Coordinates of C-alpha atoms in Angstrom, one line a residue:
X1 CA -7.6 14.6 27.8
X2 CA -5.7 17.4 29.1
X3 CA -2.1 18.3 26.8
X4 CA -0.8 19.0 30.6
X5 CA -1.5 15.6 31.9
X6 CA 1.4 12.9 30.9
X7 CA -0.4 9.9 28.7
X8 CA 1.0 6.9 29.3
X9 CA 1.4 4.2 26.6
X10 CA 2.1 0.3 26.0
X11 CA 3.2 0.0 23.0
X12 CA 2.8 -3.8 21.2
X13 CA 5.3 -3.7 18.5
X14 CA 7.5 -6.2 16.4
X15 CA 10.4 -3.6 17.3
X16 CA 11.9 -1.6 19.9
X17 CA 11.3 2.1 18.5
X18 CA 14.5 4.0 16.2
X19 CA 15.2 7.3 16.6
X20 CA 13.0 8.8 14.0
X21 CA 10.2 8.7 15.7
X22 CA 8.2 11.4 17.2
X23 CA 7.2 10.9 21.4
X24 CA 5.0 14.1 22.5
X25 CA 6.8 15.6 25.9
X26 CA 3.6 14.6 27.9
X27 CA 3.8 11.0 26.9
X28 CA 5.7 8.4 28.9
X29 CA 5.8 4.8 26.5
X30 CA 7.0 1.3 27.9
X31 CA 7.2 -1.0 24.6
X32 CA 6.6 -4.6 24.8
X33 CA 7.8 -5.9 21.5
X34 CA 10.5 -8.9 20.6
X35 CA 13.9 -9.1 21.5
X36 CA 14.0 -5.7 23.5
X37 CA 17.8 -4.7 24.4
X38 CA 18.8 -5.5 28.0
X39 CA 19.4 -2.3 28.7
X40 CA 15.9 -1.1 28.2
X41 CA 14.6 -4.0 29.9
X42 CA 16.3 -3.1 32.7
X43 CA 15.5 0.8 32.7
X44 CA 11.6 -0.3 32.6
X45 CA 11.2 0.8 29.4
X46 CA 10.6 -2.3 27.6
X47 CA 9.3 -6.4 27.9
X48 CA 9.6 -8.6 26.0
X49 CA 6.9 -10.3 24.4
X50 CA 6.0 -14.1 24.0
X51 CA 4.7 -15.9 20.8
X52 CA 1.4 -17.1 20.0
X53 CA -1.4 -16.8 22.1
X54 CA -0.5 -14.8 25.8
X55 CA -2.9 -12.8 28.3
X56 CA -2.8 -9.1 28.2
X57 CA -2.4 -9.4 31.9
X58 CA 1.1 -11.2 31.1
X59 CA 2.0 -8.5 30.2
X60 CA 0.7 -5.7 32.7
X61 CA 2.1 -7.3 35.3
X62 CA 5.3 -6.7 34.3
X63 CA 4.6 -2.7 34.5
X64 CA 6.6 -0.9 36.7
X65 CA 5.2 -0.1 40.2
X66 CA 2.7 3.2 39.7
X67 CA 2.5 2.7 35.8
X68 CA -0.6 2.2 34.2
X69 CA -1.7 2.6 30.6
X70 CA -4.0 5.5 29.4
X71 CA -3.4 3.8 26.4
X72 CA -2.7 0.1 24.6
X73 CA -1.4 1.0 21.2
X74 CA -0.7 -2.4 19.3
X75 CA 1.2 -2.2 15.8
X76 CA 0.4 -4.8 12.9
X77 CA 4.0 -5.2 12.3
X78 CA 3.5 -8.3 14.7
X79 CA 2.5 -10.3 11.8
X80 CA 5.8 -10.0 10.7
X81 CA 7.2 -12.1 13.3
X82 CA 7.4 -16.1 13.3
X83 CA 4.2 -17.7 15.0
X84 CA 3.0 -13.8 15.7
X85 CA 1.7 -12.9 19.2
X86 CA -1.7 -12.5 19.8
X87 CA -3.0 -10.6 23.1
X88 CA -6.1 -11.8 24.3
X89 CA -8.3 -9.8 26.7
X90 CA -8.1 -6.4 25.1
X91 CA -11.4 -5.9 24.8
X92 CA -11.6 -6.4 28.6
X93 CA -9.4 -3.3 29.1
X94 CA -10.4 -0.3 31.1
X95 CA -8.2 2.0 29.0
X96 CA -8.6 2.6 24.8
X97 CA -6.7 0.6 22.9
X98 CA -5.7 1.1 19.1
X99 CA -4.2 -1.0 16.5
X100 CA -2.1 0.7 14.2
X101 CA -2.9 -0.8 10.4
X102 CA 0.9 -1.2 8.5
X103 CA 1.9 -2.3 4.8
X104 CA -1.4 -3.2 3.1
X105 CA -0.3 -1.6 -0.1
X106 CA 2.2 -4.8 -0.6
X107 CA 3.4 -8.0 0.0
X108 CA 1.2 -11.3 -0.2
X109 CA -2.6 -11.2 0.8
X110 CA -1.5 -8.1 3.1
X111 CA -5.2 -6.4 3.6
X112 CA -6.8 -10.2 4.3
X113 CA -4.0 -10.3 6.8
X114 CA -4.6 -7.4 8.6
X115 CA -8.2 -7.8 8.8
X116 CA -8.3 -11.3 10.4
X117 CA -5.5 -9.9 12.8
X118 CA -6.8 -7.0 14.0
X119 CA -10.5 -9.6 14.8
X120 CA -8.5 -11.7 16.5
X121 CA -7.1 -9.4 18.8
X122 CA -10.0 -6.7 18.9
X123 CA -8.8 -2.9 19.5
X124 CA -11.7 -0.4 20.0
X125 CA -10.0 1.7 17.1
X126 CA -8.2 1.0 14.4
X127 CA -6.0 3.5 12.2
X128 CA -3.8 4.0 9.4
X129 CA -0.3 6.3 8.1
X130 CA -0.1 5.8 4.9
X131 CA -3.2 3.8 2.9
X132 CA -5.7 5.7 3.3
X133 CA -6.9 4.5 0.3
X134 CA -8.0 0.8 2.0
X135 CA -9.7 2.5 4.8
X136 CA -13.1 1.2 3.0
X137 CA -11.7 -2.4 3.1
X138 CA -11.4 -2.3 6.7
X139 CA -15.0 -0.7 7.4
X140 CA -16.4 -2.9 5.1
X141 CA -15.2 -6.0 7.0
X142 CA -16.8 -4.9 10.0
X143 CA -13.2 -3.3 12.2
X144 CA -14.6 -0.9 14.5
X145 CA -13.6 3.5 14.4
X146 CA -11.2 2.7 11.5
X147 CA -9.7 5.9 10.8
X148 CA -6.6 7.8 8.7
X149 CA -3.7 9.8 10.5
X150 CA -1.3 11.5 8.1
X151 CA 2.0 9.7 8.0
X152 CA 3.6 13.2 9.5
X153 CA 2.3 12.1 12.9
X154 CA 4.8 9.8 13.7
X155 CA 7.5 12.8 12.4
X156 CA 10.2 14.5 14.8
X157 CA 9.7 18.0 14.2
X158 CA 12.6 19.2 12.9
X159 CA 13.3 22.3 10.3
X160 CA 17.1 23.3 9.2
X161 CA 18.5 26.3 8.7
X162 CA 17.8 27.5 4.9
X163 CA 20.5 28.2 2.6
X164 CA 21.0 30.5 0.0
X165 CA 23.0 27.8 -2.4
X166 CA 22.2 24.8 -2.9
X167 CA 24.3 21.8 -3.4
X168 CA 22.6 19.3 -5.2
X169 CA 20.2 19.4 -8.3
X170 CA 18.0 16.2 -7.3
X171 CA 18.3 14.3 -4.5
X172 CA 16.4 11.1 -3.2
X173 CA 16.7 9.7 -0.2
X174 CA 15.3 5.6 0.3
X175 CA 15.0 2.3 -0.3
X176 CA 15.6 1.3 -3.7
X177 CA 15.9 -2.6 -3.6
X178 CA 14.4 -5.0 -5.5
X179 CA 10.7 -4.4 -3.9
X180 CA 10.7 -0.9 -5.1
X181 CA 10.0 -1.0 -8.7
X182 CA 9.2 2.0 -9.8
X183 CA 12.4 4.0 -7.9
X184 CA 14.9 1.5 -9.5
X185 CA 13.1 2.5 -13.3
X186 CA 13.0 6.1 -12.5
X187 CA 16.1 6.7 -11.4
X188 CA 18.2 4.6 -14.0
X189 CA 15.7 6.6 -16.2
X190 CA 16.7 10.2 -14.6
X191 CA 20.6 8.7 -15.1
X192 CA 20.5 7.9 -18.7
X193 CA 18.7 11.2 -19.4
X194 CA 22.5 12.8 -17.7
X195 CA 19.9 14.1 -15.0
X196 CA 22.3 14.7 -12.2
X197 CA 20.5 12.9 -9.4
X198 CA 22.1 11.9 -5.7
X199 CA 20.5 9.2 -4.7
X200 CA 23.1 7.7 -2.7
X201 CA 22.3 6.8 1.5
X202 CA 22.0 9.2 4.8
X203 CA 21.0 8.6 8.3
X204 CA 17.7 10.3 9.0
X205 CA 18.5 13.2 10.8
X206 CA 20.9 14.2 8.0
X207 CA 18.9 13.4 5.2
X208 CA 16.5 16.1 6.5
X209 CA 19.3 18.6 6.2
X210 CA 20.1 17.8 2.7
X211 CA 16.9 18.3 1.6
X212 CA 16.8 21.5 2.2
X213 CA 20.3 22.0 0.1
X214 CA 18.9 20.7 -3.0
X215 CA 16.6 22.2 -5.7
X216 CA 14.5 19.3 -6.3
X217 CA 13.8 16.2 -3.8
X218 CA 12.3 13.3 -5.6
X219 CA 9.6 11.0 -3.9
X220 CA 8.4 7.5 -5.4
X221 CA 6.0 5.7 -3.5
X222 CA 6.2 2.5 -3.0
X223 CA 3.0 1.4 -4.4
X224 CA 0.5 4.3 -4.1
X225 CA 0.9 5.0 -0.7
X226 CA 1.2 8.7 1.2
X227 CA 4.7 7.8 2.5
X228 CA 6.3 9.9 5.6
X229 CA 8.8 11.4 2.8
X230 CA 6.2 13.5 1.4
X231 CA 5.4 15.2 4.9
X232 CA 9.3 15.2 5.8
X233 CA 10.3 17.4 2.6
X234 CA 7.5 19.5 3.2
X235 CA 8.3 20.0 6.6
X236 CA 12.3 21.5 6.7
X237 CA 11.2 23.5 3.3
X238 CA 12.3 21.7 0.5
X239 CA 11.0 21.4 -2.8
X240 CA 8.9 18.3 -3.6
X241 CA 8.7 16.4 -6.7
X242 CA 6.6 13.4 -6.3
X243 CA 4.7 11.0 -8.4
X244 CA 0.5 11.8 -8.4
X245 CA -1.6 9.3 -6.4
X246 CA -5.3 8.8 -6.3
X247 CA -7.6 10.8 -4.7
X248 CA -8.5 8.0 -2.2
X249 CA -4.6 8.4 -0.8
X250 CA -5.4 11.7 0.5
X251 CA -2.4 13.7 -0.8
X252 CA -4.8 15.7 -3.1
X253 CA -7.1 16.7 -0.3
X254 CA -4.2 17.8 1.8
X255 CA -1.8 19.5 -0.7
X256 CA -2.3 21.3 -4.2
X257 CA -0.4 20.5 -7.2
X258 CA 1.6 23.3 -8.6
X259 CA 1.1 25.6 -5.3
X260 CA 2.4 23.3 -2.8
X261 CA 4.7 20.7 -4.2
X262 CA 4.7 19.0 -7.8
X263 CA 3.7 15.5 -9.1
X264 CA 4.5 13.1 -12.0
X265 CA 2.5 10.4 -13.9
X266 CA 5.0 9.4 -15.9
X267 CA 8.8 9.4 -17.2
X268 CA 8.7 11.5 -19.2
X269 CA 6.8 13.8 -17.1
X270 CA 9.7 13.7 -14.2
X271 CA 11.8 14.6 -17.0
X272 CA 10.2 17.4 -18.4
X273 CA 9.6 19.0 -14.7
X274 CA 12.9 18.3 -13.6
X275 CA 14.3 20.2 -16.2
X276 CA 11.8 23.1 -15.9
X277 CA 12.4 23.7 -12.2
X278 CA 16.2 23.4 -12.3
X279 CA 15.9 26.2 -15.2
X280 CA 13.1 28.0 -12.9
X281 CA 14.3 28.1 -9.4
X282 CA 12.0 30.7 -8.0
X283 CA 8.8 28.9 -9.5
X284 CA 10.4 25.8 -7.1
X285 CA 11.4 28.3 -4.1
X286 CA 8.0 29.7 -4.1
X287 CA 6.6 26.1 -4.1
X288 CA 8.3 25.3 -1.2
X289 CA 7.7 28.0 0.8
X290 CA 3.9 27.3 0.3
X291 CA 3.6 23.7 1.2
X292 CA 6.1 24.4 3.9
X293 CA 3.3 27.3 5.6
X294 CA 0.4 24.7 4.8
X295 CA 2.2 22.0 6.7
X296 CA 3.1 23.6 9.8
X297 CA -0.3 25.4 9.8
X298 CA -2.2 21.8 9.2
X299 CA -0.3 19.1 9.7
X300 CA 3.0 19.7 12.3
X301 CA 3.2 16.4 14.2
X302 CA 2.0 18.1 17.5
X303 CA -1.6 19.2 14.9
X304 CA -2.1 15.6 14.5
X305 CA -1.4 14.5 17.6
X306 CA -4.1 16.3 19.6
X307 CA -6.2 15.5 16.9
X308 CA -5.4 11.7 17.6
X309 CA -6.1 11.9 21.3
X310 CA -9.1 14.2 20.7
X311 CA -10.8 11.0 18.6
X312 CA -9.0 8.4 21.1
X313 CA -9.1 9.7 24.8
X314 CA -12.1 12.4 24.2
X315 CA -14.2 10.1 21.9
X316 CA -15.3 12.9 19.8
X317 CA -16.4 12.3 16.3
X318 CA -13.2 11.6 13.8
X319 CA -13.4 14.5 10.9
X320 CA -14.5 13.1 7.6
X321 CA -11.1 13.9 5.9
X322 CA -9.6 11.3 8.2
X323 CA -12.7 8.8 7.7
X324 CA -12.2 9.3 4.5
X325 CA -16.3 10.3 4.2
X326 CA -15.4 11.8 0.9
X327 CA -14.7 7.9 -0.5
X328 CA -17.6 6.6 -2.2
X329 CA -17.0 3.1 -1.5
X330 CA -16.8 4.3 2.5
X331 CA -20.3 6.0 2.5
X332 CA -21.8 3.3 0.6
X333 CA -21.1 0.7 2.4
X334 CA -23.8 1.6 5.1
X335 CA -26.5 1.4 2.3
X336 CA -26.6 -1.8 1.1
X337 CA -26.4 -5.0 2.9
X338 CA -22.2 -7.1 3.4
X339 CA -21.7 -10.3 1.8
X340 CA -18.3 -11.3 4.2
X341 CA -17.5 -14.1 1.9
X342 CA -17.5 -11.2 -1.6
X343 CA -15.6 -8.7 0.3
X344 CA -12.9 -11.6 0.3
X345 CA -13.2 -12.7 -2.8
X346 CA -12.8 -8.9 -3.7
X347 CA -9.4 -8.6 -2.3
X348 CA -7.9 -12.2 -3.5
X349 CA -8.4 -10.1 -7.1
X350 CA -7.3 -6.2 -6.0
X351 CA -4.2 -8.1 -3.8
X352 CA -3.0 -9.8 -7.0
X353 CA -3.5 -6.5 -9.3
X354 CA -2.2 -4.4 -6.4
X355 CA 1.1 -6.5 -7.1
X356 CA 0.7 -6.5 -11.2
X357 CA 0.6 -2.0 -10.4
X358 CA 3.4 -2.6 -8.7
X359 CA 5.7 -3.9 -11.0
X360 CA 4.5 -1.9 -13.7
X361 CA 3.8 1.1 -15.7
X362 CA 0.5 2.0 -17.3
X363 CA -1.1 -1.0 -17.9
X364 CA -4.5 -1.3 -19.5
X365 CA -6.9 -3.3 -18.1
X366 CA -10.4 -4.4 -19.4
X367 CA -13.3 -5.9 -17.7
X368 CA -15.7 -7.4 -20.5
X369 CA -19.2 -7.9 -19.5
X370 CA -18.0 -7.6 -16.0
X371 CA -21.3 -7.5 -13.4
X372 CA -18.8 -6.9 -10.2
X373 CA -19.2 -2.9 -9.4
X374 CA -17.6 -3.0 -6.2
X375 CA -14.1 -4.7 -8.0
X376 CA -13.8 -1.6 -10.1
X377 CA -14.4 0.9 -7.7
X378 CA -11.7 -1.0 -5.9
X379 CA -9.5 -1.1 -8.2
X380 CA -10.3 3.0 -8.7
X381 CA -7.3 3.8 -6.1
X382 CA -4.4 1.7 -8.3
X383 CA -3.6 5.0 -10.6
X384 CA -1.3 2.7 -13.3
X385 CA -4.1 1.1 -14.1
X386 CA -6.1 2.4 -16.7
X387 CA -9.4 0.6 -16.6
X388 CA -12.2 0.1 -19.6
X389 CA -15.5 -2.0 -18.5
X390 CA -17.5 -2.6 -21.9
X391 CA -20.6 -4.5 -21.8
X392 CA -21.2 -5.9 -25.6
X393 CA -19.4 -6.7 -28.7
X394 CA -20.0 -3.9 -30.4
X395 CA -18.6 -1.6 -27.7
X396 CA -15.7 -3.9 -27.8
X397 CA -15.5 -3.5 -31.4
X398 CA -15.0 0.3 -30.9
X399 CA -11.9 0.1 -28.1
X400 CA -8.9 0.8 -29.8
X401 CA -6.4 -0.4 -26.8
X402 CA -4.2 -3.2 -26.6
X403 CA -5.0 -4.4 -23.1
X404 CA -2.6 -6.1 -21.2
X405 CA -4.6 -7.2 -18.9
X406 CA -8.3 -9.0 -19.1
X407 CA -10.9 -9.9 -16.8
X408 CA -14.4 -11.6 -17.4
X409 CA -17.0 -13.1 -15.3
X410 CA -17.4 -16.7 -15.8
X411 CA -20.7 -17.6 -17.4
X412 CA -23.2 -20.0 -15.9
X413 CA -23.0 -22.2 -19.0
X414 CA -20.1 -23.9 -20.4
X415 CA -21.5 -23.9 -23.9
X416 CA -21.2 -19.7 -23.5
X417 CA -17.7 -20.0 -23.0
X418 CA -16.7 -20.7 -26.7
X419 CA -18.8 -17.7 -27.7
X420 CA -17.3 -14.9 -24.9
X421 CA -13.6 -16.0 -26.0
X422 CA -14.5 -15.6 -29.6
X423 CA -15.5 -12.2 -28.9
X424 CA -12.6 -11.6 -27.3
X425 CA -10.3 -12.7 -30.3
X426 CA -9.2 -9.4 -31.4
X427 CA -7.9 -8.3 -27.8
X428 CA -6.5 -11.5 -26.7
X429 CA -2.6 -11.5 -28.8
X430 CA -1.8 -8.7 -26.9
X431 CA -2.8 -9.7 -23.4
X432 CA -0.5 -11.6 -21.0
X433 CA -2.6 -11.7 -18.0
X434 CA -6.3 -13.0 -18.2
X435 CA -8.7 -13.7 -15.3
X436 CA -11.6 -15.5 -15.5
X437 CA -13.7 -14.8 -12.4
X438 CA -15.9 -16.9 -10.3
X439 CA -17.1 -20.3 -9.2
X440 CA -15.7 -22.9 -12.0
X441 CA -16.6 -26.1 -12.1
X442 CA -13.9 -29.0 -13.6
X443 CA -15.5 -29.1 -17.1
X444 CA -15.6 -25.2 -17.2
X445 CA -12.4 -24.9 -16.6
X446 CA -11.0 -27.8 -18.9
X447 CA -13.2 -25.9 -21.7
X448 CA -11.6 -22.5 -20.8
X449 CA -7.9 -23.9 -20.3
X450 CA -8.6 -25.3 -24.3
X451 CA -9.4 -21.8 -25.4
X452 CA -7.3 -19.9 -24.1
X453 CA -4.7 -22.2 -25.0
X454 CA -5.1 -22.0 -28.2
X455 CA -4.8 -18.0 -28.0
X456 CA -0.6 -18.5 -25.8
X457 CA -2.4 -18.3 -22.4
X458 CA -1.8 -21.0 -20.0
X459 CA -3.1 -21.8 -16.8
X460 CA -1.1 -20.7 -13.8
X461 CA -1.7 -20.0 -10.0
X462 CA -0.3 -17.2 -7.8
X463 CA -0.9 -16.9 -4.1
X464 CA -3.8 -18.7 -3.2
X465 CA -5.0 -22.1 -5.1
X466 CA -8.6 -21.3 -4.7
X467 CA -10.3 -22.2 -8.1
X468 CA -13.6 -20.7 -6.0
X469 CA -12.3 -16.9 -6.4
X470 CA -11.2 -16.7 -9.9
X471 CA -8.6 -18.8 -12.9
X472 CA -5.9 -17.2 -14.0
X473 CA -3.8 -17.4 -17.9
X474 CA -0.6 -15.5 -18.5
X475 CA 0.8 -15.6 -21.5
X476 CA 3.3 -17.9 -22.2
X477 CA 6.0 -17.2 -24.5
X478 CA 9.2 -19.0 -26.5
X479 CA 13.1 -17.9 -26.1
X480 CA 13.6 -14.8 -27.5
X481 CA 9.9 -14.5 -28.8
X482 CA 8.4 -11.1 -28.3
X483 CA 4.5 -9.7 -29.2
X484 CA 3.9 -7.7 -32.3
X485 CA 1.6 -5.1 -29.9
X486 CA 4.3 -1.9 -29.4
X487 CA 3.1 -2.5 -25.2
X488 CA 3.4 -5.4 -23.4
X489 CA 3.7 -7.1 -20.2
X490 CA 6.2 -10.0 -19.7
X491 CA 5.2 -12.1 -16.9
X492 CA 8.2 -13.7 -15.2
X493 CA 7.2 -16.4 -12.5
X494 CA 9.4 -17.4 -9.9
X495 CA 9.1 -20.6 -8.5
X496 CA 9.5 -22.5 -5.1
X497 CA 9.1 -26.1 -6.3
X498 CA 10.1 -27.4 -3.2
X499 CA 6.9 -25.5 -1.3
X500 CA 3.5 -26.7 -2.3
X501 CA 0.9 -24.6 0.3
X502 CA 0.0 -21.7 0.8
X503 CA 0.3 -21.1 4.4
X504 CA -1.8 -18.6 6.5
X505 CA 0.7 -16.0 8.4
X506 CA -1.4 -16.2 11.0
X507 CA -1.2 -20.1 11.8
X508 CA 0.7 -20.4 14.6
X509 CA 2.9 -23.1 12.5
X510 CA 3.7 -20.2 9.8
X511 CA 6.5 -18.1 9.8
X512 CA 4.9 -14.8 9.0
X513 CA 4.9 -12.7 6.4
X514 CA 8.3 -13.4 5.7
X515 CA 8.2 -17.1 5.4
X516 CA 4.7 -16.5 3.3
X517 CA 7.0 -14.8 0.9
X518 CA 9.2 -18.1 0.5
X519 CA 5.6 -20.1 0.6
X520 CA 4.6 -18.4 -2.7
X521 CA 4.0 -21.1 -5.2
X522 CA 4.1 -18.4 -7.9
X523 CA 5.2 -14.6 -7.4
X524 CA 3.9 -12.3 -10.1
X525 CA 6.6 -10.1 -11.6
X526 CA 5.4 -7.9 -15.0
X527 CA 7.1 -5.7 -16.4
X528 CA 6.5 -4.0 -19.8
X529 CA 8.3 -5.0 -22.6

């Protein structure tokens, strides 16, 4: 499509758009999303949208006169909503039409979500910001032209005037509730360490400014995901100090450690770079200035932009960086033949241990006599997670690791059971979540609950009761009573005894994501001791 010809776009969103956002010149957008203000109602630049079921023809014929869409874009963050909205009839459109994929990387059973919401209501492509890393999940479960964007798409363009001094030593700008972990520990961390770190709130536009007035910006992920503060530092010219995600994210194929920003894996990694870039600041100005040329060379909003509407108006083929072609478990899903009902099973376990990476720091996992290939490879792009797979006793024998966490493949026989635990003896006082995966049958899992009982692991469910996927044992523990391993995990289950189901966000008698969040029976919560 011609960059001189305006693009018109109907946006299907939970929200009417902020200010942060970045609209091309040439592209005209009418949102249809809940609760739209009056006032852009009645300038034609929103309508507001209906739950449950509606025609896409509901809504086109509230365009304005002489205003048709080159492009449907629909936004996942629908889901959120009570009893979501679903368009039928996209398919049926004469224009592309795109779903934007949003927040797999957390909450409850967010990638099964997405996936039966985006079949439901059937885009011709399907895209992501910031988890590139689950782009496999998505091809695998059959969503047509799934494809990564860099988060920096959706970015204002925007670059400060630089200064000479700069005000602060380390800044970090975002959430840092409850649901952010890792930000909470590191910067109570960076504060008992007498790090001087501001970390206190800014509207957007002037956090952009500040970060250009400090020597170090801090970044924490949320969990594992590219997030738009990475491009946003990048772009005004600050210096970036962010923690190191897998190579599935994508930041390692886009930017360089050491020549175009700096990562951490740890505390006391932070600390020590912190430290040596507030002592080096022209190692951190040099830094800067590279990642700042490589963005605006590569990856300025208005880059990525005609790269978007080259794969989405033009059709042409979408480069392999942003198919993520360089993803094993993305190329080999074409050579072997897709079990619909695994897949799922699949990401019941990685959506429950993308929760346990979470909340946590370094946890060693184990997968004893484990036959499932695919689970590890998907559990490749969870970083925290450091991941042994051992295949007989005497290998097992040789592991010198407390593991925290412990998975096995239930055997066919119950009379094996007895023999697999036993095996597992020396590793089991220090573990305080253990999976048992597969079909179990009552007497299987009466035998098992015996066993493990026996060990200070009790039976307990999380988000889905499906006995068909896998069991799970946490550790259960006295007031006051602590492990003699040096690492640990302390499982701390909250509980909603007045809620008993499990209810699918997508029912029209659920209340979305949200609600699901109250219809946990048990949230997972692990920290290490």
């Amino acid at each position: 499509m011609s960059s001189s010809k305006t693009i018109k776009v109907l946006t299907l969103s939970k929200y009417y758009p902020r200010d942060n956002g970045f609209i091309p010149e040439n592209q005209s957008n009418i949102y249809a999303c809940m609760d739209p203000p009056v006032e852009a109602i009645e300038a034609g630049k929103a309508i507001a949208l209906p739950h449950g079921k509606f025609k896409i023809d509901l809504i086109l014929k509230q365009l304005p006169s002489g205003w048709w869409p080159d492009l449907v874009s629909i936004s996942s963050t629908l889901m959120l909503v009570q009893n979501p909205p679903i368009p039928v009839g996209i398919p049926s459109l004469t224009c592309p039409s795109v779903m934007k994929l949003i927040d797999s990387h957390h909450m409850p059973r967010p990638i099964q979500n997405l996936i039966e919401y985006a079949k439901l209501v059937g885009c011709q492509y399907h895209w992501t910001g910031y988890t590139r890393h689950h782009i496999h999940f998505f091809v695998e479960a059959g969503l047509p032209n799934v494809f990564w964007m860099p988060g920096a798409i959706s970015i204002p363009p925007y670059v400060p005037e630089s200064v000479k001094d700069k005000t602060y030593d380390v800044i970090f700008r975002g959430a840092v509730d409850s649901n952010h972990y890792h930000r909470r520990e590191f910067l109570k961390f960076l504060q008992e360490a007498e790090i001087n770190v501001d970390f206190s709130g800014s509207p957007y536009a002037e956090c952009l400014d500040i970060y250009v007035q400090s020597k170090i910006v801090l970044n924490c992920s949320l969990n594992g995901d590219l997030n738009r503060r990475v491009y946003e530092v990048l772009m005004v010219g600050g210096f970036l100090l962010t923690d190191r995600l897998a190579l599935q994210s994508g930041l390692p194929l886009l930017f360089q450690e050491g020549v175009h920003l700096e990562c951490y894996g740890s505390k006391q990694e932070l600390l020590d770079k912190i430290k040596y870039y507030l002592s080096h600041p022209d190692a951190a100005a040099e830094i800067a200035r590279q990642g700042h040329e490589l963005f605006m060379a590569k990856y300025h909003p208005e880059i990525l932009v005609e790269k978007f509407n080259q794969i989405v108006f033009d059709g042409k083929s979408i480069p392999s960086i942003f198919s993520a072609q360089d993803d094993v478990r993305v190329t080999n899903i074409f050579n072997r033949t897709i079990n619909i009902n695994n897949l799922y099973s699949r990401l019941k376990i990685y959506e429950l241990l993308q929760e346990v990476h979470r909340l946590n720091f370094e946890i060693d996992l184990l997968y004893y006599r484990g036959k499932n290939e695919l689970l590890i490879a998907d559990l490749s792009d969870l970083p925290k997670f450091q991941i042994t797979s051992v295949d007989s006793s005497q290998e097992l024998a040789n592991t010198t690791k407390d593991f925290e966490v412990i998975i096995i493949d239930l055997p066919n026989e119950v009379s094996d059971l007895k023999h697999l635990i036993e095996q597992l003896n020396p590793c089991l006082s220090g573990c305080s979540l253990f999976l048992a995966l597969g079909i179990s049958s009552s007497i299987k899992q009466k035998k098992l609950n015996s066993l493990l009982k026996s060990k200070g692991l009790v039976p307990t469910q999380f988000v889905e009761r499906d006995n068909r996927t896998y069991l799970a044992y946490q550790r259960q523990f006295e007031e006051n009573q602590t492990l003699s391993r040096t690492k640990k995990l302390n499982l701390e289950l909250f509980r909603y005894s007045d809620i008993e189901d499990y209810n699918n966000p997508l029912n029209n008698s659920s209340g979305g994501i949200k609600q699901l969040v109250k219809n946990l029976v048990h949230t997972i919560n692990m920290r290490k001791g």
